[in-house]
Coordinates of C-alpha atoms in Angstrom, one line a residue:
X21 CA -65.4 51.6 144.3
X22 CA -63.0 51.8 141.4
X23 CA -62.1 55.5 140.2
X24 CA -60.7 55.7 137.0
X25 CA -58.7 58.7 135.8
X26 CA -57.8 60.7 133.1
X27 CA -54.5 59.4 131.0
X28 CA -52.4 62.3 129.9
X29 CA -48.3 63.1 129.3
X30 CA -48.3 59.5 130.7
X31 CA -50.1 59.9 134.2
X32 CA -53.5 59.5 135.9
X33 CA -54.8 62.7 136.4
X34 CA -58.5 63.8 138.4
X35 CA -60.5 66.3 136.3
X36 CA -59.7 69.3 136.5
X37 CA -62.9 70.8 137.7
X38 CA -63.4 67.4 140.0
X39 CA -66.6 66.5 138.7
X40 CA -67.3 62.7 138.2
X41 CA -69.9 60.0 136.8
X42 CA -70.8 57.1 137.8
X43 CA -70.1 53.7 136.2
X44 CA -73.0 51.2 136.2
X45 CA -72.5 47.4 135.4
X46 CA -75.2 46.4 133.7
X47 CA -75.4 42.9 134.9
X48 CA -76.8 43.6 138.2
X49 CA -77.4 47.7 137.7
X50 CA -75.2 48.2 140.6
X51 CA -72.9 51.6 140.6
X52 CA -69.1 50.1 140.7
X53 CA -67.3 52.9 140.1
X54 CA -66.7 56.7 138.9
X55 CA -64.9 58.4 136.0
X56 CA -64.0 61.6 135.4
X57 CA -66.8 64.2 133.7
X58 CA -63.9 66.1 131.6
X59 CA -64.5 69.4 130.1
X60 CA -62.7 71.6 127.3
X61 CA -59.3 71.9 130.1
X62 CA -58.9 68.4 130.2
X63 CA -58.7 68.3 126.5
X64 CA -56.7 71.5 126.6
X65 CA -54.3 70.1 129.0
X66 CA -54.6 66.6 126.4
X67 CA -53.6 68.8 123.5
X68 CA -50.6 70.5 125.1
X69 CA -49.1 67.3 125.7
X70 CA -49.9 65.8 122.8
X71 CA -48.8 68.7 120.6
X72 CA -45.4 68.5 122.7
X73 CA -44.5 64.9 122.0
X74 CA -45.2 64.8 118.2
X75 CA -42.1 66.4 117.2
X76 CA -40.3 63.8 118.7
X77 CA -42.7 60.5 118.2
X78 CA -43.2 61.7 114.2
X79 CA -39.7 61.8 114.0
X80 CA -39.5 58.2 116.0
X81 CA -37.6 55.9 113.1
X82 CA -40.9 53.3 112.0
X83 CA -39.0 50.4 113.1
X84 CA -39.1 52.2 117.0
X85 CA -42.7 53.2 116.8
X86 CA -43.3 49.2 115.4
X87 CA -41.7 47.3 118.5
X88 CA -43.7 49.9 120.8
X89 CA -46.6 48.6 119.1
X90 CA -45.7 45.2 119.4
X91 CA -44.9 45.4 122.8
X92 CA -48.1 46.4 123.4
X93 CA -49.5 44.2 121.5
X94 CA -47.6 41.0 123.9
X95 CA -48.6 43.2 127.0
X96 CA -52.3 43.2 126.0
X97 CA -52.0 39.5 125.2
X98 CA -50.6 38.6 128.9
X99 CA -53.1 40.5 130.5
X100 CA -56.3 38.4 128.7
X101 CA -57.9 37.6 131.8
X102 CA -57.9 41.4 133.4
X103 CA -59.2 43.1 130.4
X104 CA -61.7 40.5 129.5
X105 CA -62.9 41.2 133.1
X106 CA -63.0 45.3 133.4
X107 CA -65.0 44.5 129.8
X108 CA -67.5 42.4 130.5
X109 CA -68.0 44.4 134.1
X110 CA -68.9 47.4 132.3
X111 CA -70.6 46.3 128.8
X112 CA -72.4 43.1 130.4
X113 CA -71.5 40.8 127.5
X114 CA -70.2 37.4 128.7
X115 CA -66.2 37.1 130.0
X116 CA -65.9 33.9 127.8
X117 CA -66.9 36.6 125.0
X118 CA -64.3 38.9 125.7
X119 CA -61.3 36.5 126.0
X120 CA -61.8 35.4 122.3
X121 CA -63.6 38.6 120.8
X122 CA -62.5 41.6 121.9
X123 CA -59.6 41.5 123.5
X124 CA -57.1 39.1 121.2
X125 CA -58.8 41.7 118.6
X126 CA -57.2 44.6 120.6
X127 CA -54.1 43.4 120.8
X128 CA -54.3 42.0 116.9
X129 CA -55.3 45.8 116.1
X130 CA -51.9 47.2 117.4
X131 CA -50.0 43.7 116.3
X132 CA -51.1 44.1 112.5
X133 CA -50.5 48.3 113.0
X134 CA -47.0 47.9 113.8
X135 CA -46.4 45.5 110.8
X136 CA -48.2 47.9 108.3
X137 CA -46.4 50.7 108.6
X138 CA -43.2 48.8 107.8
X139 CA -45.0 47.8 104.8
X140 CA -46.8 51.4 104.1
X141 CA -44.9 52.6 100.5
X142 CA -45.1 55.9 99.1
X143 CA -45.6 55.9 95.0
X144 CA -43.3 57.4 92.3
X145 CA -43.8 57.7 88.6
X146 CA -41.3 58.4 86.0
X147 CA -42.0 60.7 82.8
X148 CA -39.1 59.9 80.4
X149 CA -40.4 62.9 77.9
X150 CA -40.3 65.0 80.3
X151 CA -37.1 64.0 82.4
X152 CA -39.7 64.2 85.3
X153 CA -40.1 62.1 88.6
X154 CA -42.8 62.6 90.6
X155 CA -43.0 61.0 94.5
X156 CA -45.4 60.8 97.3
X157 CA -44.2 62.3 100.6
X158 CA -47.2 60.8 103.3
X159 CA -46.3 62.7 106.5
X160 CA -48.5 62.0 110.1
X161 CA -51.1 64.7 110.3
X162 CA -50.5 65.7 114.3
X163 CA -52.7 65.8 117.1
X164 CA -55.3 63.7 116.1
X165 CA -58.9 63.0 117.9
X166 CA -60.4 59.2 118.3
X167 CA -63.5 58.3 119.2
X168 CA -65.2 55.2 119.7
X169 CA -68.3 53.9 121.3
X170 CA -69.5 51.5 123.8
X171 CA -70.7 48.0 122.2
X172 CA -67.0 46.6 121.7
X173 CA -65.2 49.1 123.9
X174 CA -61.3 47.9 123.5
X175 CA -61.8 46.7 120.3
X176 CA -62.9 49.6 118.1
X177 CA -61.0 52.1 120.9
X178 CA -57.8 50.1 119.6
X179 CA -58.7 49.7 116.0
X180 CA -58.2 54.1 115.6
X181 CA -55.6 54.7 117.8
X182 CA -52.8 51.9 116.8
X183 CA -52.9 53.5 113.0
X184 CA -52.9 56.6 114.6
X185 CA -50.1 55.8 116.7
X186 CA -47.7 53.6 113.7
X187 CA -48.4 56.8 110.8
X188 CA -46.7 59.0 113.5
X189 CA -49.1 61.1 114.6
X190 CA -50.7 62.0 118.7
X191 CA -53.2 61.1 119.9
X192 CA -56.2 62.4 122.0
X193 CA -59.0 59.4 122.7
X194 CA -62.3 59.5 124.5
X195 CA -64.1 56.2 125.1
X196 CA -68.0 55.5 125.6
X197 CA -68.6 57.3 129.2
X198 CA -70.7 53.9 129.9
X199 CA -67.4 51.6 129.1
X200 CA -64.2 53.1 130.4
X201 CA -62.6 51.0 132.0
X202 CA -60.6 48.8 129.4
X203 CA -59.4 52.6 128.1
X204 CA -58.1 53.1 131.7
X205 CA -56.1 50.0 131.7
X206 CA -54.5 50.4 128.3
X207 CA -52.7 53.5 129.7
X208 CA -51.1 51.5 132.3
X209 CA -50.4 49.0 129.7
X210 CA -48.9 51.7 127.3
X211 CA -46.5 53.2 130.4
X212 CA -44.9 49.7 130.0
X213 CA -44.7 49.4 127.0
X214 CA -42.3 52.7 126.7
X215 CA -44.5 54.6 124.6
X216 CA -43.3 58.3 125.1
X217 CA -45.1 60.5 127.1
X218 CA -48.0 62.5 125.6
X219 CA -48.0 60.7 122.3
X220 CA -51.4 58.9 123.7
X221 CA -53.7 60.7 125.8
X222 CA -56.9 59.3 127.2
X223 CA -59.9 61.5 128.1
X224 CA -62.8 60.4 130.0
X225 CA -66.5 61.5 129.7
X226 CA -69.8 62.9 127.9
X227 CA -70.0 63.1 124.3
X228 CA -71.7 66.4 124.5
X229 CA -68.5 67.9 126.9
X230 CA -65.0 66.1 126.4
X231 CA -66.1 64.6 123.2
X232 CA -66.9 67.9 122.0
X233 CA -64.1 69.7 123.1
X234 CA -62.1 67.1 120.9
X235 CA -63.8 67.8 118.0
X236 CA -64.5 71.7 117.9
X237 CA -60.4 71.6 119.2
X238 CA -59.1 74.4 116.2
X239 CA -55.9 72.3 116.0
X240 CA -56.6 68.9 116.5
X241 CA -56.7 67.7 112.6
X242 CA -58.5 64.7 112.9
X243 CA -61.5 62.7 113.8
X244 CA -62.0 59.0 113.7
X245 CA -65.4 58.1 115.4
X246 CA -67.8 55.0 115.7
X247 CA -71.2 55.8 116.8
X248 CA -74.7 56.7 116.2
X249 CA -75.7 58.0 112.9
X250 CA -77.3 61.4 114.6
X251 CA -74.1 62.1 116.5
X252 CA -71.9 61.7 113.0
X253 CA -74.0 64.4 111.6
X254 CA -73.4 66.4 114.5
X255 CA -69.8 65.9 114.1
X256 CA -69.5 66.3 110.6
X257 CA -71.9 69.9 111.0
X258 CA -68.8 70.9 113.8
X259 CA -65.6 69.4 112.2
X260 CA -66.1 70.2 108.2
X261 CA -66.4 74.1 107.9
X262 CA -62.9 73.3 109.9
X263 CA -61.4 71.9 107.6
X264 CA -60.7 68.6 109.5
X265 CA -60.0 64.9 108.3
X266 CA -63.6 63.2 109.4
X267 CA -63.7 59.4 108.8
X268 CA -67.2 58.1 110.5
X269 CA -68.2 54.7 111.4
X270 CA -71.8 54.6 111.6
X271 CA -75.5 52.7 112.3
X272 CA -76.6 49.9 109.9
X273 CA -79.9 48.2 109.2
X274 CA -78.0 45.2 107.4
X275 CA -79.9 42.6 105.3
X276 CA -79.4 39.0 105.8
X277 CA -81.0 37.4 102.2
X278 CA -81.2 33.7 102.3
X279 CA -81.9 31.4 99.2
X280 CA -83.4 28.3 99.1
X281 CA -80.1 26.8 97.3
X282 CA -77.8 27.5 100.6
X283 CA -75.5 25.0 102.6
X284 CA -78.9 25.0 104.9
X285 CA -77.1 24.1 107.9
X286 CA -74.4 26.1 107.4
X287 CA -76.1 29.1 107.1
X288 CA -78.6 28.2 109.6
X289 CA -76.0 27.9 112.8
X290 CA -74.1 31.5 111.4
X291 CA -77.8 33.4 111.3
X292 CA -77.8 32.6 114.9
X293 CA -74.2 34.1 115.5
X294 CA -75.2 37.4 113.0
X295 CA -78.7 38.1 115.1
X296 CA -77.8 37.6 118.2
X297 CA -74.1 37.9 119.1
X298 CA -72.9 40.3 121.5
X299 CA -76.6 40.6 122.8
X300 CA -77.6 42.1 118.7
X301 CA -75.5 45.4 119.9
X302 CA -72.7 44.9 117.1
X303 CA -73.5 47.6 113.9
X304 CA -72.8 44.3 112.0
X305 CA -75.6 42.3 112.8
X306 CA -78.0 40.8 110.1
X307 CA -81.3 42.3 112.0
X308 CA -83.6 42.1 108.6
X309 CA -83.5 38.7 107.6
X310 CA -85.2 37.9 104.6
X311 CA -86.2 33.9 103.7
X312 CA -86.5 32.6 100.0
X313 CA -90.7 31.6 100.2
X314 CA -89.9 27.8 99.3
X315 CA -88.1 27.2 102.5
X316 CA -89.6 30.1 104.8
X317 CA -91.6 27.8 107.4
X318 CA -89.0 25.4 107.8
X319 CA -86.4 28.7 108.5
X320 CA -88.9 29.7 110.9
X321 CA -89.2 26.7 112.8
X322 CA -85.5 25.8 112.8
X323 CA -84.9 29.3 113.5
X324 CA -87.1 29.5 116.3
X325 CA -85.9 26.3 117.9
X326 CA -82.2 27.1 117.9
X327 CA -82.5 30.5 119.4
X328 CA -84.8 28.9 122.3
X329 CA -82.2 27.4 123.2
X330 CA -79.2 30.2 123.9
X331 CA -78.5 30.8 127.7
X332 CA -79.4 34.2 128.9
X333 CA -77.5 34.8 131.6
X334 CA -74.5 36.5 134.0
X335 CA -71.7 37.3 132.1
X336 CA -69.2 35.7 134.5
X337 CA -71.5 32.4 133.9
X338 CA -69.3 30.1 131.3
X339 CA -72.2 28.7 129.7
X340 CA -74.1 32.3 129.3
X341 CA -73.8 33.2 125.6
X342 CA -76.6 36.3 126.0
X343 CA -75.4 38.3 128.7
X344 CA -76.6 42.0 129.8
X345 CA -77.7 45.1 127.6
X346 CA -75.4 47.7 128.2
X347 CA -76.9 50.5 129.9
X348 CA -80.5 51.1 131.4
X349 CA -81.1 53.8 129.1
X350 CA -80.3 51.5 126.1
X351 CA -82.3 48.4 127.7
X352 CA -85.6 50.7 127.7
X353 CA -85.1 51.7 124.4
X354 CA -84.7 47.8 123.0
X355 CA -88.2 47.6 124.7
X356 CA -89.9 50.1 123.2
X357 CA -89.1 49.1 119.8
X358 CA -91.0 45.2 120.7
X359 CA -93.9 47.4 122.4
X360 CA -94.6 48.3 118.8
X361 CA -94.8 44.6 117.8
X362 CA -98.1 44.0 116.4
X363 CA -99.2 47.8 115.9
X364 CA -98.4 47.3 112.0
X365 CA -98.8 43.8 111.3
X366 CA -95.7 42.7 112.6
X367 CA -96.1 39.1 115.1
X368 CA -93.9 38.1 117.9
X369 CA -93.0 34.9 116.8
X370 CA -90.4 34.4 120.0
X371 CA -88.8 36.1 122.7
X372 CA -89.4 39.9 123.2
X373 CA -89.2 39.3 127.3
X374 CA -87.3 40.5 130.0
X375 CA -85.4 38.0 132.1
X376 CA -85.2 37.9 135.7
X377 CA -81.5 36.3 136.5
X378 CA -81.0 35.3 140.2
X379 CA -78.5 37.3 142.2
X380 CA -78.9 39.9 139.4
X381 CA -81.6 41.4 139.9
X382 CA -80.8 44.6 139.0
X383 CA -79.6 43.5 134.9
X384 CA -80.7 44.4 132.3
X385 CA -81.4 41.3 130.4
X386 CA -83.7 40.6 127.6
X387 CA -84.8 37.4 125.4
X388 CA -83.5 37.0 122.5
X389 CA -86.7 38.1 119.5
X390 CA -87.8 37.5 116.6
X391 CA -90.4 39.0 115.3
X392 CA -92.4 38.4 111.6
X393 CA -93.0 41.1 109.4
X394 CA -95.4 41.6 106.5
X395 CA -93.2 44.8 105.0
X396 CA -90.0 46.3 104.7
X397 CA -91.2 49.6 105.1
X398 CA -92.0 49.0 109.0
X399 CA -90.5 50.9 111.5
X400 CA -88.7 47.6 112.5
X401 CA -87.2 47.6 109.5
X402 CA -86.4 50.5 108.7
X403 CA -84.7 51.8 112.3
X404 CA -81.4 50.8 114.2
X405 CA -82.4 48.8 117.1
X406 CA -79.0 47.6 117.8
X407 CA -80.2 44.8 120.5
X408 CA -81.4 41.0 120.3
X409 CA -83.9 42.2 118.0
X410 CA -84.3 40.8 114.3
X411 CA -87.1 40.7 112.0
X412 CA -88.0 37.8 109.4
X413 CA -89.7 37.9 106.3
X414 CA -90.3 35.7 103.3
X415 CA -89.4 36.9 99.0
X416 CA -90.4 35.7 96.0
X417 CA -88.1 36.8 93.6
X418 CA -84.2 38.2 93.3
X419 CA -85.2 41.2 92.3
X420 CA -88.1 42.3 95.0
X421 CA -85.3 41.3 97.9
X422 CA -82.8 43.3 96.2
X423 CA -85.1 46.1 96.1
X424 CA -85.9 45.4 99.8
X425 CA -82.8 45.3 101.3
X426 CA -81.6 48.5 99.4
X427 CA -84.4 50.2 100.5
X428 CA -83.1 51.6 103.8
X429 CA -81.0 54.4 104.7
X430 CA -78.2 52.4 105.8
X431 CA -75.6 50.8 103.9
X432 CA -73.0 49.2 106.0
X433 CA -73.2 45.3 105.4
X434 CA -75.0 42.4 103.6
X435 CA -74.8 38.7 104.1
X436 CA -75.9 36.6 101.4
X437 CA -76.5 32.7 101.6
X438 CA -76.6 30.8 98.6
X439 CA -74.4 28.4 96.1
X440 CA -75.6 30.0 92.6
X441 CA -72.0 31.8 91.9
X442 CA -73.7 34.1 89.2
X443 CA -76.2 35.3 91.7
X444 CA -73.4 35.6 94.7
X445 CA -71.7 38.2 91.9
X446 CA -74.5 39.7 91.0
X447 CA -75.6 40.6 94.4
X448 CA -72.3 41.3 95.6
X449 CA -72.3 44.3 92.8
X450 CA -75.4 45.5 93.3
X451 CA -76.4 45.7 97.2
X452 CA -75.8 49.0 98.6
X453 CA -73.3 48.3 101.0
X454 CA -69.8 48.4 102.0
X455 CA -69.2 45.2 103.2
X456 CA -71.2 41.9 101.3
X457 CA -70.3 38.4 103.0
X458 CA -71.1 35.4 100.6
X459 CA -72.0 32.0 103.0
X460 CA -70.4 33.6 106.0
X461 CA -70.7 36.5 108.4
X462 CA -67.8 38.7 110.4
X463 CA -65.0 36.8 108.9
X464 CA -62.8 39.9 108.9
X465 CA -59.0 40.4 107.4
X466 CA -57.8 43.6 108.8
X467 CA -55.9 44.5 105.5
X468 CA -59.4 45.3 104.1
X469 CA -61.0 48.8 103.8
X470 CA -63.6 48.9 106.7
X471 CA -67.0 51.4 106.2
X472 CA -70.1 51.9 104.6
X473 CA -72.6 54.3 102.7
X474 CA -75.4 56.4 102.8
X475 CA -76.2 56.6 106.6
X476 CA -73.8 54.3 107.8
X477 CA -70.9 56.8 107.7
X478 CA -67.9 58.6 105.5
X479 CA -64.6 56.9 104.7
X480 CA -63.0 53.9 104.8
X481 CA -61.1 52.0 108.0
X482 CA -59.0 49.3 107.9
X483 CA -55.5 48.0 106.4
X484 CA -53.7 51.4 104.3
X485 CA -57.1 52.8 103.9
X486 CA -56.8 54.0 107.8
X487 CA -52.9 54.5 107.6
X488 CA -53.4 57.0 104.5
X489 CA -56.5 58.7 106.4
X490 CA -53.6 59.4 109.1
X491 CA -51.5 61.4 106.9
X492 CA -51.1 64.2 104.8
X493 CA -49.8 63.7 101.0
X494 CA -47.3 65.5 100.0
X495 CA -46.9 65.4 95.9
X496 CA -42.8 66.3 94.8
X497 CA -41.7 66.8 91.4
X498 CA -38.5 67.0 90.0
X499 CA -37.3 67.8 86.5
X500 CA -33.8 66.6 85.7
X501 CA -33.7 67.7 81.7

């Protein structure tokens, strides 16, 4: 049994009222481990530490707090093989996923980090008739709080807390209860690195205790979360009447709108990658997929036949490219959503089964599924299944798919597939959205603002967007007439 521990002032530390969890791999159900079930004096204890280092880190010359970051950066690098494993163990996606996914990602996160900041210029403006010059002081906010979810653990964990870290500021971070254990490591990996004691602080467990300890915390200024939609309401209903810096990464519902003019092939082999990868359980998954009439069937069949053929399987299996569903809890609710397959029209046109994999019993693994639908407005549609789930459906006309992929509550992406560059323009201006890929999916530069609207969350991530959300601005002017 592995028992993970709480990281704070730069040591492992039980909880302090000695309650635990359990950790559950989802690729054979089995209990592996505990972590610790913090409550509001673990985050106190957190915030005391914190709020002791930041004098000294936001005082840290940028050039200091950038080779800390590179160093961890290298260190994350060299330990590819241990991560990848403590990830795929608790999230059940395949090992060979997490070696080039999420953890070369995690290490890029703090890699890019402690280049930006080097690069992260204040403004100044000079008014001649008025023998004024204004200039931008951007100073770290504090203790800050990050939170991030369970589908890529290390990933999204890193991508909040190495801006965090390079603008100067402390840090207090919770990951998913159900995926800890990458979190657990990086402390060891940060103690090498040299980062200062109590500038990173790492707090295990429930939303609903630690998380919320973090963000009703009167002096912690900050919240960067990725999560479900319902929770980010119930953050932003705590943290705004507090005046606190909320940037929220939410659910999406994202259309995938294919046109009859695309590089068919092309298109065809990335549509597999957008539905399915990381068992559908990425908030950037094309799940509404919507065919140009003139070349629906074909789609259909070509669709069909290419998914039949990904491997369901182990995730320590090198030829597995669908490996578990993360939890039990989740793995139930994927299969109540195909129950309702049929019950509006809707057909099962593949998949939608669960799979029994030998000496894993106990998994939670689930075909890949496609299902047709006759309108948007079904509850397949229009809800966040966020598993191997995706729904197909064929359009007439531009402007009745533009219609139907707006109308949803989400708006974090949209792929688009065609060659017509006044459509790609048009559509790119026009889909509700804050991310619109043009003949390509997940091709990400991390200098780019990261986010998305209605539903799908508040703020921007990503390049200086995240590095200004990390600091306060500070506006000086000075007359010399």
């Amino acid at each position: 049994m592995i028992q993970l521990k709480n990281f704070i002032n730069g040591e492992f530390l039980n909880p302090i009222q000695n309650q635990w969890l359990d950790n559950y791999n989802p690729s054979n159900g089995s209990v592996y481990g505990q972590l610790p079930n913090s409550c509001l004096k673990d985050v106190n204890f957190a915030y005391e530490a914190a709020k002791k280092a930041f004098e000294s880190w936001s005082n840290t010359p940028i050039e200091k707090r950038s080779a800390i970051l590179l160093k961890i950066a290298s260190l994350i690098d060299d330990n590819l093989d241990r991560f990848a494993e403590a990830e795929s163990k608790d999230n059940g996606k395949p090992i060979s996923v997490a070696k080039r996914l999420d953890v070369p990602r995690a290490a890029s996160n703090f890699r890019f980090f402690g280049h930006a900041i080097t690069q992260f210029q204040s403004e100044s403006h000079e008014t001649k008739s008025e023998k004024t010059i204004n200039y931008t002081l951007r100073h770290p906010l504090g203790v800050v709080g990050c939170i991030s979810p369970w589908n890529l653990p290390l990933y999204l964990l890193t991508w909040k807390i190495a801006p965090a870290l390079a603008a100067g500021n402390c840090v207090i971070a919770k990951p998913s209860e159900i995926t800890p254990y990458t979190a657990f490591l990086l402390g060891e990996i940060c103690n090498k690195a040299g980062l200062p004691k109590g500038v990173l602080n790492i707090i295990h467990g429930k939303g609903a205790n630690a998380g919320q300890a973090i963000i009703e915390h009167v002096h912690i200024k900050a919240i960067s979360f990725t999560g479900g939609t319902e929770t980010g309401k119930i953050i932003a209903r705590t943290a705004a009447p507090m005046f606190k810096k909320l940037s929220l990464e939410l659910g999406g519902k994202n259309p995938n709108i294919i046109f009859a003019d695309c590089d068919y092939e092309k298109m065809l082999i990335s549509t597999v990658k957008s539905s399915f990868s990381n068992q559908g359980q990425i908030c950037l998954c094309g799940s509404r997929i919507f065919v140009e009439a003139s070349i629906f069937d074909r789609f259909k069949t070509d669709f069909i036949k290419c998914v039949s053929k990904l491997i369901v399987g182990p995730p320590s299996n090198k030829s597995t490219q669908i490996g578990a569903l993360v939890s039990k809890a989740h793995y139930e609710k994927v299969l109540s959503f195909i129950d309702r397959v049929g019950s509006d029209g809707s057909k099962l046109l593949y998949g939608g089964k669960r799979v029994h994999v030998k000496d894993h019993e106990g998994g939670y693994y689930l075909t890949p599924t496609i299902v047709q639908v006759e309108s948007n407005s079904c509850q397949l549609n229009q809800e966040e299944i966020f598993g191997p789930v995706v729904t197909i459906m064929p359009f007439e006309s531009e402007s009745k798919v533009l219609e139907m992929a707006n109308d949803v509550k989400y708006g974090l992406s949209a792929t688009v597939w065609t060659n017509n560059l006044k459509r790609s323009l048009f559509f790119s201006e026009h889909l509700e959205c804050g991310i619109v890929w043009v003949n390509t999916w997940m091709q990400r530069d991390l200098r780019t603002p990261f986010g998305g609207v209605k539903s799908s969350g508040l703020g921007r991530e990503g390049g200086f967007e995240i590095l200004r959300f990390f600091t306060e601005t500070k506006n000086i002017c000075i007359n010399y007439k």
